[in-house]
Coordinates of C-alpha atoms and ligand atoms in Angstrom, one line a residue:
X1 CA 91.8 84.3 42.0
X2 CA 93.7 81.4 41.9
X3 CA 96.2 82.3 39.1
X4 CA 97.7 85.3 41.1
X5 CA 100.4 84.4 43.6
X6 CA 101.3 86.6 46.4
X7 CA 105.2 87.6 47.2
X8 CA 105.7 88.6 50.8
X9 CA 108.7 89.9 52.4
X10 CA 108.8 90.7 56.3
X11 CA 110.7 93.3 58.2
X12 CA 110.3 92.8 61.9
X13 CA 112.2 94.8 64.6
X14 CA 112.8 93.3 67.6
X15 CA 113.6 95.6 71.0
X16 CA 116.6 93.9 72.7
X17 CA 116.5 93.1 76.2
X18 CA 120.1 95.2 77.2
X19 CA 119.9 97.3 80.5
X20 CA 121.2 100.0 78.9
X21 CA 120.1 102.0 75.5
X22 CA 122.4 101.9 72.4
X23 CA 124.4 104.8 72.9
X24 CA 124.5 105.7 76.3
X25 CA 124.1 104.2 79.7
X26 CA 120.3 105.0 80.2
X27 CA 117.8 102.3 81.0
X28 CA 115.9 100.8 78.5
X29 CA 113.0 99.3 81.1
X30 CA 110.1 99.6 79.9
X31 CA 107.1 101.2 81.1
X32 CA 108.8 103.7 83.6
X33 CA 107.6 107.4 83.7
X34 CA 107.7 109.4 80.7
X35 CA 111.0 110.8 80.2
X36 CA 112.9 109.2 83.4
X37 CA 115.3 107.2 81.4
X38 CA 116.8 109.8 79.6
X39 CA 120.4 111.9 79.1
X40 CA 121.8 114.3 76.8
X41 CA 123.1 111.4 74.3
X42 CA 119.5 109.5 73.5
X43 CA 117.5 113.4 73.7
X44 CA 119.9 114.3 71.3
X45 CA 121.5 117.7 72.9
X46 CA 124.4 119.6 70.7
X47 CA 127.8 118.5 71.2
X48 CA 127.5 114.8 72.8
X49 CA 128.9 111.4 71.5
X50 CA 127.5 107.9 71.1
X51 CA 128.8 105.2 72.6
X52 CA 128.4 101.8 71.6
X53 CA 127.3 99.5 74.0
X54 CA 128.8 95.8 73.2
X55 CA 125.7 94.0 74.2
X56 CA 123.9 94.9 71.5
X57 CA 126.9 94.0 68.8
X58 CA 126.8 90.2 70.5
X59 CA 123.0 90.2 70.6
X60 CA 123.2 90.6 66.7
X61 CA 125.6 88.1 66.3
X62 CA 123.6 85.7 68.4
X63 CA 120.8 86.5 66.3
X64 CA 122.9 85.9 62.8
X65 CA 124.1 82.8 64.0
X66 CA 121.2 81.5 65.0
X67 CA 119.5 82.0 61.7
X68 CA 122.5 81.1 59.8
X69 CA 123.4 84.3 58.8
X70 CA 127.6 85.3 58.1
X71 CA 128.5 87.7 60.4
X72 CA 130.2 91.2 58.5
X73 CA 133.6 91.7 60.3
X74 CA 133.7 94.9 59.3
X75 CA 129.9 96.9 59.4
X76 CA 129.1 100.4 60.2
X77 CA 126.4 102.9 61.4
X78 CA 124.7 104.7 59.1
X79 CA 122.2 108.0 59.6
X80 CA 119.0 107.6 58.4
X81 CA 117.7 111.3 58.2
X82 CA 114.3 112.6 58.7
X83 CA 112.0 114.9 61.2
X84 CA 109.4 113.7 63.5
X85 CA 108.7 115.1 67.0
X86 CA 110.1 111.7 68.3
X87 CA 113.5 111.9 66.9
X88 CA 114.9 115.2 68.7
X89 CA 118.3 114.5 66.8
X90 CA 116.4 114.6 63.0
X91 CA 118.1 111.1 61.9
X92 CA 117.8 107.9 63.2
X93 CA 121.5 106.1 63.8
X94 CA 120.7 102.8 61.8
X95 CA 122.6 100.8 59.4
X96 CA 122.6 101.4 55.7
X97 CA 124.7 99.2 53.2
X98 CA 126.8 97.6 55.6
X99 CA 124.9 95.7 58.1
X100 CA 126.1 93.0 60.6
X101 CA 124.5 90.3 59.1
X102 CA 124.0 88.8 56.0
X103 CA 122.2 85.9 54.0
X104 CA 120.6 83.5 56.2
X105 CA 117.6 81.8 56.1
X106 CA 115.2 79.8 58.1
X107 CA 113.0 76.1 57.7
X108 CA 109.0 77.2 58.7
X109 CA 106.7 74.3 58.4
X110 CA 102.7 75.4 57.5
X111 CA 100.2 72.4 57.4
X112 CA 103.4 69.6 57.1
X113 CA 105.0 71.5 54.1
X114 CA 108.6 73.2 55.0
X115 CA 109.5 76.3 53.5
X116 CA 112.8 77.9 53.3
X117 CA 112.6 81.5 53.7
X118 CA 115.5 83.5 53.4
X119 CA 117.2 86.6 55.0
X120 CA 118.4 89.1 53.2
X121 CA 120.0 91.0 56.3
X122 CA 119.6 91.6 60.5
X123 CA 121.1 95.2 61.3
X124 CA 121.2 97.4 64.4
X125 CA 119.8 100.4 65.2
X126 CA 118.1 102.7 67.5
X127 CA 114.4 103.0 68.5
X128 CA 112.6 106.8 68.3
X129 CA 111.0 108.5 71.2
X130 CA 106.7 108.3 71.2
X131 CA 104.2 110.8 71.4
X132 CA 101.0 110.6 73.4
X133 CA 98.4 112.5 72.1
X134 CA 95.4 113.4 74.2
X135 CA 92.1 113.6 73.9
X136 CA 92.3 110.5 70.6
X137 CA 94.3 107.8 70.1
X138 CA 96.2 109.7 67.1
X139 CA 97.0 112.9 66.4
X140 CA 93.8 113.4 64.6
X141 CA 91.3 114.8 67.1
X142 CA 94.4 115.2 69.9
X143 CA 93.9 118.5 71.9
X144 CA 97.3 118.1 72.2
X145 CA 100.4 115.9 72.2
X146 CA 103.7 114.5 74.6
X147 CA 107.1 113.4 73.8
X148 CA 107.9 110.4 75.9
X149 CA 111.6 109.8 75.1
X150 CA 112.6 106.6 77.2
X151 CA 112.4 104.5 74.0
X152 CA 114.5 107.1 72.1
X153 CA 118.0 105.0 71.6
X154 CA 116.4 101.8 73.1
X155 CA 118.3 98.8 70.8
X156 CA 116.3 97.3 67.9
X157 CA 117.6 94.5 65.5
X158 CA 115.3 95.0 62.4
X159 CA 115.3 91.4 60.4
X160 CA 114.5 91.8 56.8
X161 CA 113.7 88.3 54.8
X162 CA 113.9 87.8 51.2
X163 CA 110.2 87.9 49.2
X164 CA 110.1 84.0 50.0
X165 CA 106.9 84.2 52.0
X166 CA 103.6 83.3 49.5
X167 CA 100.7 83.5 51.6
X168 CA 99.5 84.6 55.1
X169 CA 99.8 81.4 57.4
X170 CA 103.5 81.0 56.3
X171 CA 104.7 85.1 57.2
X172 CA 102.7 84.1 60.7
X173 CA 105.1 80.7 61.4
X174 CA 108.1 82.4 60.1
X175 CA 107.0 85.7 62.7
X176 CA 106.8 82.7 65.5
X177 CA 109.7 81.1 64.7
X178 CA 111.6 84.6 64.5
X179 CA 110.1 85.4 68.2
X180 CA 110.9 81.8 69.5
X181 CA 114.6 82.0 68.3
X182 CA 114.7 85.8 70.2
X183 CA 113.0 83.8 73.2
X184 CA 115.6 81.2 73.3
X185 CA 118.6 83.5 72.9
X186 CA 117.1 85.7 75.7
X187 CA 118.0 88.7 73.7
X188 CA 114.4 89.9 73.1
X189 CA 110.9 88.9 75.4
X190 CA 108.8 89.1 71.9
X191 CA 106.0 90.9 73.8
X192 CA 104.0 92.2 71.2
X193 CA 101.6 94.4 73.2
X194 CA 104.5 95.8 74.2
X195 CA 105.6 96.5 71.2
X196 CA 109.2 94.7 71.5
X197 CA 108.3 92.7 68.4
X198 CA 106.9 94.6 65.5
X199 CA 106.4 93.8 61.9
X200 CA 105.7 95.3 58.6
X201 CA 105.2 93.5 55.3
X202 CA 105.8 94.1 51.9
X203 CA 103.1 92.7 49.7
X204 CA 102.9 92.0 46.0
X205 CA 101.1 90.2 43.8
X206 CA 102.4 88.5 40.1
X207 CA 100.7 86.0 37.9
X208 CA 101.3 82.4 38.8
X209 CA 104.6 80.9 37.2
X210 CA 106.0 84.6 36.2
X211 CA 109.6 85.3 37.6
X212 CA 108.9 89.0 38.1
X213 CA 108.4 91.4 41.3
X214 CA 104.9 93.0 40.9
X215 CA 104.8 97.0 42.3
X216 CA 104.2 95.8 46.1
X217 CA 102.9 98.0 49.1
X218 CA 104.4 98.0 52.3
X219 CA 101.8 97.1 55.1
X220 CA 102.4 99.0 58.6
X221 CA 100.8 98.5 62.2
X222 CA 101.4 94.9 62.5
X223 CA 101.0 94.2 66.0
X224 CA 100.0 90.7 66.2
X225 CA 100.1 87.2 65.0
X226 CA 96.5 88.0 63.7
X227 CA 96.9 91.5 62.3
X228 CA 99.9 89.4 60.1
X229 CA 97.4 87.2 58.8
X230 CA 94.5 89.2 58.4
X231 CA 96.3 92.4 56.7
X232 CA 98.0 90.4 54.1
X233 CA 95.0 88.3 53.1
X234 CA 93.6 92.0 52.5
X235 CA 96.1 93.3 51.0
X236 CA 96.6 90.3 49.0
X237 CA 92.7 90.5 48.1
X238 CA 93.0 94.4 47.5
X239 CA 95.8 93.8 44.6
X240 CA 93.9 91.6 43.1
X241 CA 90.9 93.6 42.8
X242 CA 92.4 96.3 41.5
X243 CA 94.6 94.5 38.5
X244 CA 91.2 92.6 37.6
X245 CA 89.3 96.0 37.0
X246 CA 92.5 96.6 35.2
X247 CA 94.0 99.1 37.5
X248 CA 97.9 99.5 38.4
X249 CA 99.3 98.7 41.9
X250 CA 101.4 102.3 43.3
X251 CA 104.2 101.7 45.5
X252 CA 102.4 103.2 48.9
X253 CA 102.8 102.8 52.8
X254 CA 99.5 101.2 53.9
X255 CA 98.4 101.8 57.3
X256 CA 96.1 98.7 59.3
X257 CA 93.6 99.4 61.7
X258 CA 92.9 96.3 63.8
X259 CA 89.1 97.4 65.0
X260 CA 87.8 98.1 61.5
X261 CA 90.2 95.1 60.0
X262 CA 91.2 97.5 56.8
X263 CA 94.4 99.4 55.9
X264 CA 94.5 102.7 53.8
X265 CA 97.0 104.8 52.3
X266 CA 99.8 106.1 54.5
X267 CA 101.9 108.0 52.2
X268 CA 103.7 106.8 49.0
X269 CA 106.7 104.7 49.7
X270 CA 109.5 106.7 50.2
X271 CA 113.0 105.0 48.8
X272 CA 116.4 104.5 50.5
X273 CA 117.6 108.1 48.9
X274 CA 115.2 109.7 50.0
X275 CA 116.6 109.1 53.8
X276 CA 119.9 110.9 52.6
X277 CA 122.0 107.7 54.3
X278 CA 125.4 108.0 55.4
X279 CA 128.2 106.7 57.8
X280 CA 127.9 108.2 61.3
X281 CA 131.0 110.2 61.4
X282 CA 130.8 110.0 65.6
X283 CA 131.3 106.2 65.4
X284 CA 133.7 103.8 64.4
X285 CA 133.0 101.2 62.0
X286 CA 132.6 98.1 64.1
X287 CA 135.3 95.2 63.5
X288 CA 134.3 91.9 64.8
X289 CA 137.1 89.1 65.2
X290 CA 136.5 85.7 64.0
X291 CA 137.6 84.7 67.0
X292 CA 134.5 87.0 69.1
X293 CA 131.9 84.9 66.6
X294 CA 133.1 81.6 67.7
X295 CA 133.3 83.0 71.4
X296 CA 129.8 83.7 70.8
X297 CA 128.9 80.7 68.9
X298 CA 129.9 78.6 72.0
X299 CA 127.8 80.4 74.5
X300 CA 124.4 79.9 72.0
X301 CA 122.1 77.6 74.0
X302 CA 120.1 75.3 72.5
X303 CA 117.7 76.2 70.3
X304 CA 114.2 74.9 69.9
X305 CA 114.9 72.7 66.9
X306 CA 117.4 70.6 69.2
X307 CA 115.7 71.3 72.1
X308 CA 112.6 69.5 70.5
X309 CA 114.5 66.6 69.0
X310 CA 116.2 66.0 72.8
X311 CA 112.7 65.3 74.1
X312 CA 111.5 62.8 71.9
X313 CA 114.8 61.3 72.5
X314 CA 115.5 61.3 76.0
X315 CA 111.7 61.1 77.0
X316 CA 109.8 59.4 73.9
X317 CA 107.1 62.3 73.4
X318 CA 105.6 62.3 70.2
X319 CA 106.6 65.0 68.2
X320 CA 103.5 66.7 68.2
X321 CA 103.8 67.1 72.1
X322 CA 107.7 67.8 71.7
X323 CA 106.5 70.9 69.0
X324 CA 104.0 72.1 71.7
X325 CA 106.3 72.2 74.7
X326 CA 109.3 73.7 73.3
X327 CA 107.1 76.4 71.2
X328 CA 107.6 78.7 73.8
X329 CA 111.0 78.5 76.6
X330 CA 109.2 79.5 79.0
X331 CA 107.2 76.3 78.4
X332 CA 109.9 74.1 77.9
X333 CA 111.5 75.7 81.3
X334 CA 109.1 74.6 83.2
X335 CA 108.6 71.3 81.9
X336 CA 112.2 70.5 82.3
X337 CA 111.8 72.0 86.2
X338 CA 109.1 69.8 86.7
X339 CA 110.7 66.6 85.8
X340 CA 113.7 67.6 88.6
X341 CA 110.9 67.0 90.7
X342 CA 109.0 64.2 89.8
X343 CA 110.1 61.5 86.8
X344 CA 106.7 61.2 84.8
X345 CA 107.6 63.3 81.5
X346 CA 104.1 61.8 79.5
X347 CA 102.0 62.9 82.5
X348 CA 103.4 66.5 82.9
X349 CA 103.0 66.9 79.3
X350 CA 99.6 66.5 79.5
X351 CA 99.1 68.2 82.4
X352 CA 100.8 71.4 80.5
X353 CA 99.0 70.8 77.3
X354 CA 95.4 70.7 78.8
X355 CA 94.4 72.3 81.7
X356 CA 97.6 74.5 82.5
X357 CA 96.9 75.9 78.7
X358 CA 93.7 76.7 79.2
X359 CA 94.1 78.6 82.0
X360 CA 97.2 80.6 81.3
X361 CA 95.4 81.5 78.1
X362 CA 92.2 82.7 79.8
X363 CA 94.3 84.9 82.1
X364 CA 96.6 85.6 79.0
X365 CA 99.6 84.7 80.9
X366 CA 102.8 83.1 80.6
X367 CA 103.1 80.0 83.0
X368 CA 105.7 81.6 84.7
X369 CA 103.0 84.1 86.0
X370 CA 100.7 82.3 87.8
X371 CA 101.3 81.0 91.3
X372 CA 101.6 77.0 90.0
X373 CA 104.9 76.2 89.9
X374 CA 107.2 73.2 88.4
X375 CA 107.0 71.8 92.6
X376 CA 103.8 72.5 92.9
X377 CA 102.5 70.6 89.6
X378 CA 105.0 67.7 89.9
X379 CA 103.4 67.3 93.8
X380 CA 99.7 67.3 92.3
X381 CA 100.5 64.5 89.8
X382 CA 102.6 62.3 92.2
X383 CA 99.3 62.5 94.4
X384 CA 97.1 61.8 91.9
X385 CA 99.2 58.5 90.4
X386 CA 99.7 57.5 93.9
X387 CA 95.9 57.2 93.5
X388 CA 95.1 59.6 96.6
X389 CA 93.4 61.7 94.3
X390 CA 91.1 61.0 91.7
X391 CA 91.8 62.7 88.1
X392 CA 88.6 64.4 88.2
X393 CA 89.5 65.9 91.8
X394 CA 92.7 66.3 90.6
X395 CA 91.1 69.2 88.1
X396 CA 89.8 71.3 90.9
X397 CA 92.8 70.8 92.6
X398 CA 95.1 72.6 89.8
X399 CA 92.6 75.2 89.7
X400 CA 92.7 75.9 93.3
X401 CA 96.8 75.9 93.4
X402 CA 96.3 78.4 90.7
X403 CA 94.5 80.4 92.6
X404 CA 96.3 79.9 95.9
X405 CA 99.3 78.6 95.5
X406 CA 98.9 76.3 98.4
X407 CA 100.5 72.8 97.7
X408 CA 97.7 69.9 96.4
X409 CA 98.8 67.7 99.6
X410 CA 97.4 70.9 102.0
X411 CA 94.6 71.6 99.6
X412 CA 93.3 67.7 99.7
X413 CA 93.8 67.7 103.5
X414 CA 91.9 70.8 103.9
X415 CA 89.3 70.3 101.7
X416 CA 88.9 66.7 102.7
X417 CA 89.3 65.6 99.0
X418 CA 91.4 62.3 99.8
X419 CA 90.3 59.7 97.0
X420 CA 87.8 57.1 99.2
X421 CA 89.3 53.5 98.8
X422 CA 87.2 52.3 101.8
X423 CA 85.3 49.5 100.4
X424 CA 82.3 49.9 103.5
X425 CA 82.4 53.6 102.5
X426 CA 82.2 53.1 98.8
X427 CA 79.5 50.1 99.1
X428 CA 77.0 52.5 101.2
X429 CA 77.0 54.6 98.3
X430 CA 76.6 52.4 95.8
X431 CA 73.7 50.7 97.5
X432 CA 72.5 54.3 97.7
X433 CA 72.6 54.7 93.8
X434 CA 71.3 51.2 92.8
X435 CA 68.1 51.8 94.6
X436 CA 67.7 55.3 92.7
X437 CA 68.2 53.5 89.7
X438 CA 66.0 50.5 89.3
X439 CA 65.6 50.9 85.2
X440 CA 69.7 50.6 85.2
X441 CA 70.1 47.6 87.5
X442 CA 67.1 46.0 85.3
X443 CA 68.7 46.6 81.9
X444 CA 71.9 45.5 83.0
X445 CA 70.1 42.1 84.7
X446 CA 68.8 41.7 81.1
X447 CA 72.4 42.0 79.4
X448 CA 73.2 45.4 78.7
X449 CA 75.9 45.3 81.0
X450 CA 77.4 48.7 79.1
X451 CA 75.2 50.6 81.8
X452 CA 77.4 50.3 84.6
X453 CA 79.0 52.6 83.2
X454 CA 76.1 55.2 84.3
X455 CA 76.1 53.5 87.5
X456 CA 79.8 54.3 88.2
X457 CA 79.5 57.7 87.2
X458 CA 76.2 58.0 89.5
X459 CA 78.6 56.7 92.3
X460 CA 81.0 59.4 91.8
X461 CA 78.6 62.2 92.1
X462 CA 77.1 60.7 95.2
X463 CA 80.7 60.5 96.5
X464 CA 81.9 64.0 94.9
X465 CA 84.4 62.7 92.6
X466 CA 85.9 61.2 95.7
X467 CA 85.6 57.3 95.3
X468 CA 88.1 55.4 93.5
X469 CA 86.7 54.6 89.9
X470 CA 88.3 51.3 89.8
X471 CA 87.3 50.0 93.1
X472 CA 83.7 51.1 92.8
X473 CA 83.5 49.2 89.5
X474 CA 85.0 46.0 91.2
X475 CA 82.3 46.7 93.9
X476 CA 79.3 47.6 91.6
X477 CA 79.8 44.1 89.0
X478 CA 80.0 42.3 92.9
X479 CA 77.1 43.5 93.9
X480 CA 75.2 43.3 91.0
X481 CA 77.0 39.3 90.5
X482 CA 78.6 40.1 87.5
X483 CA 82.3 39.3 86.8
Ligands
ZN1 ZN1 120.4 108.4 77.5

């Protein structure tokens, strides 16, 4: 096992974010009804033209830059051709051997070791159409099937890497880096349920130290961070198997299923010529000043890297809490909005990185979704380290803004949540708690004076979470006449 070494290679297509589809001016919204967003142009009727819409050009070049790719001033469409229902014009308007951009690469970091993985290319092109089958989830067992073709023409870039990639937890950093870079460039919302990210892999296996490509197999149905993983640590274990019992590897399209966590055999891997490829002749090649690039270039914003290395700068995180807020902008947003509001970076971190997290990911949402927002969080935590909350009331109190989105200063007024500094308030129930606990007070008489620590905590229950900790502690060692 451990002499083989695996060679990976990704290709992921990402569904850009334009209005309007690649070639004509439908919407490309998702999730409207089936076949609402269409035209003659994307349901590909005799006699119509394509026309290019710029956005998706200066997404790519975004895309190239921001991966430190060149940028081709001179690239073209190419036709890819082959049937399927869901491609009513029998080719797929793509890009063949003269995509936009070329040769860059990206730094991924797996258990503190970087890793530079390379990319070979990032080219444009258009999505097919889908069928919904009915009666089964494929066309195996459908009664029958529909054409949906709202995603026909939608804009994908598909980003191909170089075979860089050596084992499973590295393609799954480099796939979140790729979706964080489309995040911050706002070209692409990397929502994989919803299929705007999607990811093959192309899997091989050679002896360790040999320079040589093994036969690989291209891995299909990726539609997750964990279908990554998992389908290349089978297919990496499959390989293996096979050249052990001394069997060869065919080049094959390998199909996952996520509920039985296996793949099997799609169809064997078809190669470029068998796509017949060749310029569009109803489009121009594209020609892209240097000038546009560096237009471009100067509208980039700023990427997580800088973004990351700004906050332990300006407001001395660590950088494990500077890697966790800017892992997602949406994150780093709303951290930013919430220091407008109140100037405690530290605390907001943690508030984000503990109970915020937990409960965005037990309603699997993003924390723009939820009814807490940047106000609302910096108003909880000036409360609480004005001390008129306690932390552990401060808890509930997230929770119910979450659920509410009442402000905490309305929710601790009508709940009647107010920390308790009165000392005569606090003393009654501390009496209260040293009479339940005799065995306590006795111990700590004889020495053990960690126990008050039992006491306090008795206090707080008696005062539901209300007291302030640090007063009744003060109080308690008075009482009990130690200092
Ligand atoms: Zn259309």
């Amino acid at each position: 096992m451990t002499s083989w070494e695996a060679v990976i290679g990704l290709e992921i297509h990402a569904q850009l974010t334009t209005n309007t589809k690649t070639f004509c001016n439908c919407s490309a919204e998702f999730g409207a009804t089936a076949n609402t967003h269409i035209c003659p142009v994307c349901t590909g009727m005799p006699g119509v033209l394509p026309v290019l819409n710029k956005n998706v050009v200066e997404y790519a070049i975004k895309l190239g830059l921001a991966t430190n790719c060149s940028i081709s001033g001179h690239n073209e469409f190419a036709r890819k051709n082959y049937f399927y229902p869901d491609l009513p014009k029998g080719y797929q308007i793509s890009q063949f051997d003269k995509p936009i951009c070329l040769k860059g690469h990206m730094d991924v970091v797996v258990e503190g070791k970087e890793s530079k993985i390379g990319i070979t290319r990032i080219h444009m092109e258009e999505d097919a159409g889908k069928l919904v089958h009915q009666g089964s989830d494929n066309i195996k067992g459908a009664t029958h099937s529909f054409v949906d073709l709202n995603r026909s023409s939608v804009p994908l870039l598909e980003i191909v890497s170089e075979p860089d990639i050596r084992n499973a937890k590295e393609a799954v950093a480099y796939m979140e880096k790729v979706k964080q870079i489309l995040q911050y460039l706002e070209i692409c919302d990397g929502n994989m349920e919803e299929g705007s990210m999607r990811c093959d892999a192309n899997v091989s296996i050679r002896k360790k130290g040999e320079t040589s490509l093994g036969t690989k197999a291209e891995v299909k149905n990726l539609n997750s961070f964990k279908s990554v993983e998992k389908a290349i640590n089978l297919e990496i274990e499959r390989q293996i198997d096979i050249l052990e019992e001394g069997g060869t590897i065919i080049q094959e399209t390998r199909h996952y299923n996520e509920a039985t966590n296996s793949t099997k055999s799609l169809r064997s891997k078809e190669e470029a010529h068998d796509y017949r490829y060749f310029p569009d002749p109803d489009l121009v090649p594209i020609v892209i000043s240097s000038e546009w690039v560096e237009e471009v270039r100067k509208s980039l914003p700023e990427l997580p890297e800088a973004r990351r290395n700004r906050y332990m700068a300006d407001y001395a995180l660590n950088e494990y809490d500077a890697l966790y807020i800017t892992s997602e902008k949406s994150l780093a947003d709303f951290f930013e909005n919430t220091l407008k509001f109140i100037n405690k970076p530290k605390d907001i971190v943690n508030w984000l990185m503990s109970d915020v997290a937990a409960y965005i990911k037990s309603k699997q949402l993003s924390v723009n979704a939820t009814k807490l927002t940047p106000e609302l969080l910096a108003g909880m935590i000036s409360l609480l380290s004005a001390g008129s909350i306690s932390g552990k009331i401060a808890k509930d109190v997230i929770l119910e803004i979450f659920e509410t989105g009442k402000n905490a200063q309305q929710i601790v007024s009508e709940k009647g949540l107010a920390q308790v500094s009165d000392e005569g308030a606090i003393k009654q129930a501390i009496e209260q708690v040293l009479q339940e606990n005799h065995e306590s007070v006795e111990s700590i008489k004889n020495g053990k004076v960690q126990a008050i620590g039992f006491l306090v905590g008795q206090v707080m229950k008696k005062t539901g979470g209300k007291a302030n900790p640090g007063l009744a502690n003060k109080l308690l060692k008075e009482l009990l006449g130690i200092s």
